[in-house]
Amino acid sequence: MRAAVFLDRDGVINQNRSDYVKTWEEVSFLPDVFPALARLSSTPFCIVLVSNQSPIGRGILSCAEVEAINRRMVAEIERQGGRIDAVYYCPHRPDEGCDCRKPRPGMLLRAACELDLDLSGSYLVGDAVSDVEAALAAGCSPILVLTGRGTDQQPILRKRGYTWVPIVAGLAGAVQLILGPAGAEP
């Protein structure tokens, strides 16, 4: 078993859009994402994207369209020296009550089963309280980034009593927190 770094997609890897990322042309990678992923990729961590994609359930996008965007994102990350080992997404609307939509831990639990992951040594980097709660429900360590919705989510995080959750500027800060200054391996 190995540990994982789970990454939310929109708001952590690329710019969040209020009207959803619907095409490859709408993908805008956040600053410092590529060097951060390259550094993380030099470790034994399994790197897994976990993303709520309600535009599918809302009829805005098809699964095939989301998967095409994800494939191109992974290809660009690889071209820039990083890697993504697996991608999981929840296609459901928030009102559907599924087990896979964050804050529920379904995507993380499924990944752990399919990829033989040690959740207790794993992290989830996200920009929302739902990411923090999914991490905790799965037994992972959460890290909140201030990119995406992170700045707006900070007060909610405090109100819910998660004052101990690390908060960093972006993915590079999260990778630094996980690996330490020397890039220590898990």
CSV table of C-alpha atoms in Angstrom, one decimal:
chain,number,residue,atom,x,y,z
A,1,MET,CA,0.0,0.0,0.0
A,2,ARG,CA,1.1,3.5,-0.7
A,3,ALA,CA,-0.1,6.9,0.3
A,4,ALA,CA,-1.9,9.3,-2.0
A,5,VAL,CA,-2.2,13.0,-2.6
A,6,PHE,CA,-5.7,13.6,-3.7
A,7,LEU,CA,-6.2,16.8,-5.6
A,8,ASP,CA,-9.5,18.6,-6.3
A,9,ARG,CA,-9.5,19.8,-9.9
A,10,ASP,CA,-11.3,23.2,-10.3
A,11,GLY,CA,-9.8,25.7,-8.0
A,12,VAL,CA,-6.6,23.7,-7.2
A,13,ILE,CA,-5.2,22.7,-10.6
A,14,ASN,CA,-7.1,25.2,-12.8
A,15,GLN,CA,-9.2,28.3,-12.4
A,16,ASN,CA,-12.7,27.8,-11.0
A,17,ARG,CA,-15.5,29.1,-13.2
A,18,SER,CA,-18.9,30.0,-11.9
A,19,ASP,CA,-20.4,28.6,-15.1
A,20,TYR,CA,-18.3,25.4,-15.0
A,21,VAL,CA,-15.3,24.4,-17.2
A,22,LYS,CA,-17.2,23.1,-20.3
A,23,THR,CA,-14.4,23.0,-22.9
A,24,TRP,CA,-10.7,22.5,-23.1
A,25,GLU,CA,-10.4,26.2,-24.2
A,26,GLU,CA,-11.9,27.2,-20.8
A,27,VAL,CA,-9.2,25.4,-18.8
A,28,SER,CA,-6.8,27.9,-17.3
A,29,PHE,CA,-4.1,26.3,-15.2
A,30,LEU,CA,-3.3,28.1,-12.0
A,31,PRO,CA,0.2,29.6,-11.5
A,32,ASP,CA,2.9,27.3,-10.1
A,33,VAL,CA,0.8,24.2,-10.7
A,34,PHE,CA,3.2,22.6,-13.1
A,35,PRO,CA,6.4,22.9,-10.9
A,36,ALA,CA,4.4,21.8,-7.9
A,37,LEU,CA,3.1,18.7,-9.7
A,38,ALA,CA,6.6,18.0,-11.1
A,39,ARG,CA,8.0,18.0,-7.6
A,40,LEU,CA,5.2,15.8,-6.2
A,41,SER,CA,5.6,13.4,-9.2
A,42,SER,CA,9.2,12.7,-8.1
A,43,THR,CA,7.9,10.9,-5.0
A,44,PRO,CA,6.2,7.6,-4.5
A,45,PHE,CA,2.8,9.2,-3.7
A,46,CYS,CA,-0.1,8.2,-5.9
A,47,ILE,CA,-1.5,11.4,-7.3
A,48,VAL,CA,-5.3,11.3,-7.8
A,49,LEU,CA,-7.7,13.9,-9.1
A,50,VAL,CA,-11.1,13.8,-7.3
A,51,SER,CA,-13.6,16.3,-8.6
A,52,ASN,CA,-17.3,17.0,-8.2
A,53,GLN,CA,-18.7,17.4,-11.8
A,54,SER,CA,-22.3,18.3,-11.3
A,55,PRO,CA,-22.6,19.8,-14.9
A,56,ILE,CA,-23.0,16.1,-16.0
A,57,GLY,CA,-26.1,15.6,-13.7
A,58,ARG,CA,-27.4,19.0,-14.7
A,59,GLY,CA,-27.3,18.1,-18.4
A,60,ILE,CA,-24.7,20.7,-19.2
A,61,LEU,CA,-21.9,18.3,-20.1
A,62,SER,CA,-21.7,14.6,-20.9
A,63,CYS,CA,-19.4,12.1,-19.1
A,64,ALA,CA,-17.4,11.9,-22.4
A,65,GLU,CA,-16.9,15.7,-22.5
A,66,VAL,CA,-15.6,15.8,-18.9
A,67,GLU,CA,-13.4,12.8,-19.6
A,68,ALA,CA,-12.0,14.5,-22.7
A,69,ILE,CA,-11.1,17.6,-20.7
A,70,ASN,CA,-9.5,15.5,-18.0
A,71,ARG,CA,-7.5,13.6,-20.5
A,72,ARG,CA,-6.1,16.8,-22.0
A,73,MET,CA,-5.4,18.2,-18.6
A,74,VAL,CA,-3.4,15.0,-17.6
A,75,ALA,CA,-1.6,15.1,-20.9
A,76,GLU,CA,-0.6,18.7,-20.4
A,77,ILE,CA,0.5,18.0,-16.8
A,78,GLU,CA,2.7,15.1,-18.1
A,79,ARG,CA,4.1,17.3,-20.9
A,80,GLN,CA,5.1,19.8,-18.1
A,81,GLY,CA,6.9,17.1,-16.1
A,82,GLY,CA,4.2,16.0,-13.7
A,83,ARG,CA,1.9,13.1,-13.5
A,84,ILE,CA,-1.6,12.2,-12.5
A,85,ASP,CA,-2.1,8.5,-11.7
A,86,ALA,CA,-5.9,8.3,-11.7
A,87,VAL,CA,-8.9,10.6,-12.1
A,88,TYR,CA,-12.2,10.1,-10.3
A,89,TYR,CA,-15.2,12.4,-10.6
A,90,CYS,CA,-18.8,12.5,-9.3
A,91,PRO,CA,-21.3,13.2,-12.0
A,92,HIS,CA,-24.2,13.8,-9.6
A,93,ARG,CA,-26.1,17.0,-8.7
A,94,PRO,CA,-25.8,18.0,-5.0
A,95,ASP,CA,-29.5,17.0,-4.4
A,96,GLU,CA,-29.0,13.4,-5.5
A,97,GLY,CA,-27.6,12.2,-2.2
A,98,CYS,CA,-24.9,10.0,-3.7
A,99,ASP,CA,-21.9,8.6,-1.8
A,100,CYS,CA,-19.3,9.9,-4.2
A,101,ARG,CA,-20.0,13.6,-4.1
A,102,LYS,CA,-17.7,15.5,-1.7
A,103,PRO,CA,-18.1,16.0,1.3
A,104,ARG,CA,-18.9,12.3,1.2
A,105,PRO,CA,-15.8,10.1,0.9
A,106,GLY,CA,-16.9,7.8,-1.9
A,107,MET,CA,-14.4,8.8,-4.5
A,108,LEU,CA,-11.5,8.5,-2.0
A,109,LEU,CA,-12.7,5.1,-0.7
A,110,ARG,CA,-13.2,3.8,-4.3
A,111,ALA,CA,-9.7,5.0,-5.2
A,112,ALA,CA,-8.2,3.4,-2.1
A,113,CYS,CA,-9.8,0.1,-2.9
A,114,GLU,CA,-8.9,0.1,-6.6
A,115,LEU,CA,-5.4,1.5,-6.2
A,116,ASP,CA,-4.5,-0.2,-2.9
A,117,LEU,CA,-3.9,3.1,-1.1
A,118,ASP,CA,-3.2,3.8,2.6
A,119,LEU,CA,-5.7,6.6,3.4
A,120,SER,CA,-4.2,7.3,6.9
A,121,GLY,CA,-1.0,8.5,5.2
A,122,SER,CA,-2.8,10.3,2.5
A,123,TYR,CA,-3.7,14.0,1.9
A,124,LEU,CA,-6.5,15.8,0.1
A,125,VAL,CA,-5.7,19.2,-1.2
A,126,GLY,CA,-8.9,21.2,-2.0
A,127,ASP,CA,-10.4,24.7,-2.1
A,128,ALA,CA,-13.6,24.0,-0.2
A,129,VAL,CA,-14.9,22.9,3.1
A,130,SER,CA,-16.5,19.9,1.2
A,131,ASP,CA,-12.9,18.8,0.4
A,132,VAL,CA,-11.8,19.1,4.0
A,133,GLU,CA,-14.8,17.1,5.1
A,134,ALA,CA,-14.3,14.4,2.5
A,135,ALA,CA,-10.7,14.0,3.6
A,136,LEU,CA,-11.7,13.7,7.2
A,137,ALA,CA,-14.5,11.2,6.4
A,138,ALA,CA,-11.9,9.0,4.5
A,139,GLY,CA,-9.2,9.3,7.2
A,140,CYS,CA,-6.9,11.6,5.2
A,141,SER,CA,-5.2,14.8,6.2
A,142,PRO,CA,-6.9,17.8,4.6
A,143,ILE,CA,-5.1,20.9,3.3
A,144,LEU,CA,-7.1,24.0,2.1
A,145,VAL,CA,-5.7,26.2,-0.6
A,146,LEU,CA,-6.7,29.8,-1.0
A,147,THR,CA,-7.0,29.6,-4.8
A,148,GLY,CA,-10.4,28.9,-6.3
A,149,ARG,CA,-13.0,29.2,-3.5
A,150,GLY,CA,-10.5,28.8,-0.7
A,151,THR,CA,-10.5,32.4,0.5
A,152,ASP,CA,-14.3,32.5,0.6
A,153,GLN,CA,-14.4,29.1,2.4
A,154,GLN,CA,-12.0,30.1,5.2
A,155,PRO,CA,-14.7,31.6,7.5
A,156,ILE,CA,-16.9,28.6,7.0
A,157,LEU,CA,-14.0,26.3,7.9
A,158,ARG,CA,-13.5,28.3,11.1
A,159,LYS,CA,-17.2,28.3,11.9
A,160,ARG,CA,-17.3,24.5,11.6
A,161,GLY,CA,-14.4,24.2,14.0
A,162,TYR,CA,-11.7,23.1,11.6
A,163,THR,CA,-9.3,25.7,12.9
A,164,TRP,CA,-6.4,23.2,12.9
A,165,VAL,CA,-6.6,22.5,9.1
A,166,PRO,CA,-3.5,23.8,7.3
A,167,ILE,CA,-4.3,26.7,4.9
A,168,VAL,CA,-1.8,27.5,2.1
A,169,ALA,CA,-1.7,29.9,-0.8
A,170,GLY,CA,-1.9,27.3,-3.5
A,171,LEU,CA,-0.8,23.9,-4.7
A,172,ALA,CA,2.9,24.7,-4.4
A,173,GLY,CA,2.4,25.5,-0.7
A,174,ALA,CA,0.5,22.3,-0.2
A,175,VAL,CA,3.3,20.3,-1.8
A,176,GLN,CA,5.8,22.1,0.4
A,177,LEU,CA,3.8,21.2,3.5
A,178,ILE,CA,3.5,17.6,2.5
A,179,LEU,CA,7.1,17.0,1.4
A,180,GLY,CA,8.9,19.5,3.5
A,181,PRO,CA,11.8,21.7,2.4
A,182,ALA,CA,14.0,18.8,1.3
A,183,GLY,CA,11.3,17.0,-0.6
A,184,ALA,CA,11.1,14.2,1.9
A,185,GLU,CA,9.5,11.0,0.6
A,186,PRO,CA,6.5,9.4,2.4
